[in-house]
Short mmCIF file of C-alpha atoms in Angstrom, two decimals:
data_model
loop_
_atom_site.label_atom_id
_atom_site.label_comp_id
_atom_site.label_asym_id
_atom_site.label_seq_id
_atom_site.Cartn_x
_atom_site.Cartn_y
_atom_site.Cartn_z
CA UNK A 1 14.67 12.82 -9.87
CA UNK A 2 13.38 10.29 -12.37
CA UNK A 3 9.79 9.64 -13.37
CA UNK A 4 6.74 10.22 -11.21
CA UNK A 5 4.50 7.15 -11.42
CA UNK A 6 0.89 7.66 -10.33
CA UNK A 7 -1.16 4.82 -8.85
CA UNK A 8 -4.93 5.28 -8.87
CA UNK A 9 -7.51 3.83 -6.52
CA UNK A 10 -7.65 0.02 -6.80
CA UNK A 11 -4.39 0.12 -8.75
CA UNK A 12 -0.74 -0.87 -8.31
CA UNK A 13 2.59 -0.31 -10.02
CA UNK A 14 6.34 -0.54 -9.53
CA UNK A 15 9.22 1.91 -9.79
CA UNK A 16 13.01 1.79 -9.94
CA UNK A 17 16.09 3.86 -9.24
CA UNK A 18 15.38 7.59 -9.18
CA UNK A 19 11.63 7.21 -9.79
CA UNK A 20 8.96 8.19 -7.29
CA UNK A 21 5.61 6.42 -7.07
CA UNK A 22 2.59 8.09 -5.50
CA UNK A 23 -1.09 7.63 -4.76
CA UNK A 24 -3.56 10.31 -3.71
CA UNK A 25 -6.36 10.28 -1.19
CA UNK A 26 -5.93 7.16 0.92
CA UNK A 27 -8.95 7.24 3.23
CA UNK A 28 -10.08 3.83 4.44
CA UNK A 29 -7.97 2.40 1.60
CA UNK A 30 -4.49 1.20 2.47
CA UNK A 31 -1.30 2.07 0.62
CA UNK A 32 1.07 -0.89 0.76
CA UNK A 33 4.62 0.08 -0.21
CA UNK A 34 7.19 -2.65 -0.87
CA UNK A 35 10.88 -2.00 -1.37
CA UNK A 36 14.03 -3.95 -2.19
CA UNK A 37 16.98 -1.87 -0.92
CA UNK A 38 19.46 -3.95 -2.94
CA UNK A 39 17.99 -3.24 -6.38
CA UNK A 40 16.15 0.02 -5.49
CA UNK A 41 12.93 -1.48 -6.87
CA UNK A 42 9.76 -0.32 -5.14
CA UNK A 43 6.08 -1.01 -5.51
CA UNK A 44 2.84 0.51 -4.33
CA UNK A 45 -0.69 -0.87 -4.08
CA UNK A 46 -3.76 1.30 -3.35
CA UNK A 47 -6.12 -1.38 -1.96
CA UNK A 48 -9.78 -0.59 -1.30
CA UNK A 49 -10.98 -3.81 0.34
CA UNK A 50 -9.35 -6.45 2.51
CA UNK A 51 -10.46 -9.76 1.02
CA UNK A 52 -11.20 -10.79 -2.56
CA UNK A 53 -12.93 -13.99 -1.44
CA UNK A 54 -15.87 -11.98 -0.05
CA UNK A 55 -16.78 -10.46 -3.45
CA UNK A 56 -18.18 -12.30 -6.46
CA UNK A 57 -16.92 -9.97 -9.20
CA UNK A 58 -13.27 -9.49 -8.33
CA UNK A 59 -11.67 -9.01 -11.75
CA UNK A 60 -9.47 -6.17 -10.49
CA UNK A 61 -6.77 -7.82 -8.36
CA UNK A 62 -5.40 -4.47 -7.14
CA UNK A 63 -8.74 -3.60 -5.50
CA UNK A 64 -8.10 -6.15 -2.74
CA UNK A 65 -5.25 -6.39 -0.24
CA UNK A 66 -4.77 -10.15 -0.67
CA UNK A 67 -4.70 -10.49 -4.47
CA UNK A 68 -3.06 -7.10 -5.00
CA UNK A 69 -0.12 -7.90 -2.75
CA UNK A 70 0.39 -11.22 -4.57
CA UNK A 71 0.47 -9.35 -7.90
CA UNK A 72 2.76 -6.58 -6.59
CA UNK A 73 5.29 -9.13 -5.30
CA UNK A 74 5.10 -11.01 -8.63
CA UNK A 75 5.76 -7.83 -10.66
CA UNK A 76 8.63 -6.72 -8.44
CA UNK A 77 10.36 -10.10 -8.71
CA UNK A 78 9.83 -10.06 -12.50
CA UNK A 79 11.56 -6.64 -12.54
CA UNK A 80 14.56 -8.02 -10.65
CA UNK A 81 13.72 -7.56 -6.96
CA UNK A 82 14.79 -10.25 -4.49
CA UNK A 83 11.82 -11.46 -2.42
CA UNK A 84 14.06 -12.20 0.58
CA UNK A 85 15.09 -8.52 0.74
CA UNK A 86 11.59 -7.01 0.42
CA UNK A 87 10.42 -4.76 3.24
CA UNK A 88 7.05 -3.04 3.65
CA UNK A 89 5.53 0.18 4.93
CA UNK A 90 1.79 0.92 5.29
CA UNK A 91 -0.32 4.06 5.27
CA UNK A 92 -4.05 4.75 5.26
CA UNK A 93 -6.76 2.62 6.78
CA UNK A 94 -8.52 5.64 8.27
CA UNK A 95 -12.02 5.75 9.70
CA UNK A 96 -13.39 8.45 7.41
CA UNK A 97 -17.04 8.46 8.48
CA UNK A 98 -18.72 8.67 11.87
CA UNK A 99 -20.56 5.36 12.07
CA UNK A 100 -20.98 2.90 14.89
CA UNK A 101 -17.76 0.98 15.39
CA UNK A 102 -19.39 -2.41 14.86
CA UNK A 103 -20.67 -1.38 11.41
CA UNK A 104 -18.88 -3.08 8.50
CA UNK A 105 -18.54 0.28 6.73
CA UNK A 106 -16.97 1.93 9.75
CA UNK A 107 -14.32 -0.72 10.21
CA UNK A 108 -13.19 -1.20 6.58
CA UNK A 109 -10.04 0.86 7.26
CA UNK A 110 -9.14 -1.30 10.27
CA UNK A 111 -9.88 -4.46 8.30
CA UNK A 112 -7.70 -3.25 5.39
CA UNK A 113 -4.76 -2.68 7.76
CA UNK A 114 -5.27 -6.07 9.46
CA UNK A 115 -5.46 -7.79 6.05
CA UNK A 116 -2.28 -6.03 4.88
CA UNK A 117 -0.37 -7.09 8.01
CA UNK A 118 -1.58 -10.70 7.58
CA UNK A 119 -0.75 -10.78 3.84
CA UNK A 120 2.75 -9.42 4.47
CA UNK A 121 3.29 -12.06 7.16
CA UNK A 122 2.10 -14.77 4.74
CA UNK A 123 4.71 -13.58 2.22
CA UNK A 124 7.40 -13.31 4.93
CA UNK A 125 7.85 -9.57 4.26
CA UNK A 126 8.78 -7.54 7.36
CA UNK A 127 6.66 -4.46 8.12
CA UNK A 128 9.12 -1.68 9.00
CA UNK A 129 6.70 1.17 9.70
CA UNK A 130 3.10 2.26 9.39
CA UNK A 131 1.00 5.41 9.59
CA UNK A 132 -2.54 4.07 9.74
CA UNK A 133 -5.94 4.64 11.32
CA UNK A 134 -7.27 7.88 12.80
CA UNK A 135 -9.77 9.95 10.79
CA UNK A 136 -7.94 11.73 7.97
CA UNK A 137 -6.86 10.97 4.43
CA UNK A 138 -3.29 10.62 3.28
CA UNK A 139 -1.31 11.07 0.09
CA UNK A 140 1.86 8.98 -0.09
CA UNK A 141 5.08 9.06 -2.09
CA UNK A 142 7.62 6.22 -2.21
CA UNK A 143 11.11 7.29 -3.30
CA UNK A 144 12.86 4.33 -4.92
CA UNK A 145 16.38 5.72 -4.53
CA UNK A 146 16.07 5.68 -0.71
CA UNK A 147 12.98 3.68 0.27
CA UNK A 148 11.57 6.76 2.02
CA UNK A 149 7.76 6.72 2.30
CA UNK A 150 6.51 10.31 2.59
CA UNK A 151 3.03 10.80 4.03
CA UNK A 152 1.15 14.07 3.50
CA UNK A 153 -2.19 15.02 5.04
CA UNK A 154 -4.16 18.27 4.88
CA UNK A 155 -3.49 20.35 7.99
CA UNK A 156 -0.78 17.99 9.30
CA UNK A 157 3.01 17.95 9.16
CA UNK A 158 4.37 15.74 6.40
CA UNK A 159 6.26 12.75 7.75
CA UNK A 160 8.63 10.18 6.36
CA UNK A 161 8.47 6.62 7.60
#
């Protein structure tokens, strides 16, 4: 295997070939993985919030689903990916705290997933699979050689989507 590239919270990066890219502890955050099977270029965004337009100080584009996905697509194309071949997989978007369902805090995971689906649609990127919602955190690994998106959770079977 090649390099292991770590993506932090409110961060994004790309990988190629034999590399693996990972992010730890997706709770209500959403991990958006993009992949071009032709060039074996992948990308991963760890987005915390759905919409940059709702926040005044939004210097960090990766913190938000909308601006982060734009930047991830831009970086992947700059690295040689073909936008028409990009496919996506999602993980995260959990409801990590017991709060009333109409509370903004309680629904941030759901809103992150909805924003990711809408942003992918806007870019014309098909969503192949997702492992989202419920009430537990996830660690994800995207393998650029295959496009496999491995999801690990404490006390659960690992799964590849």
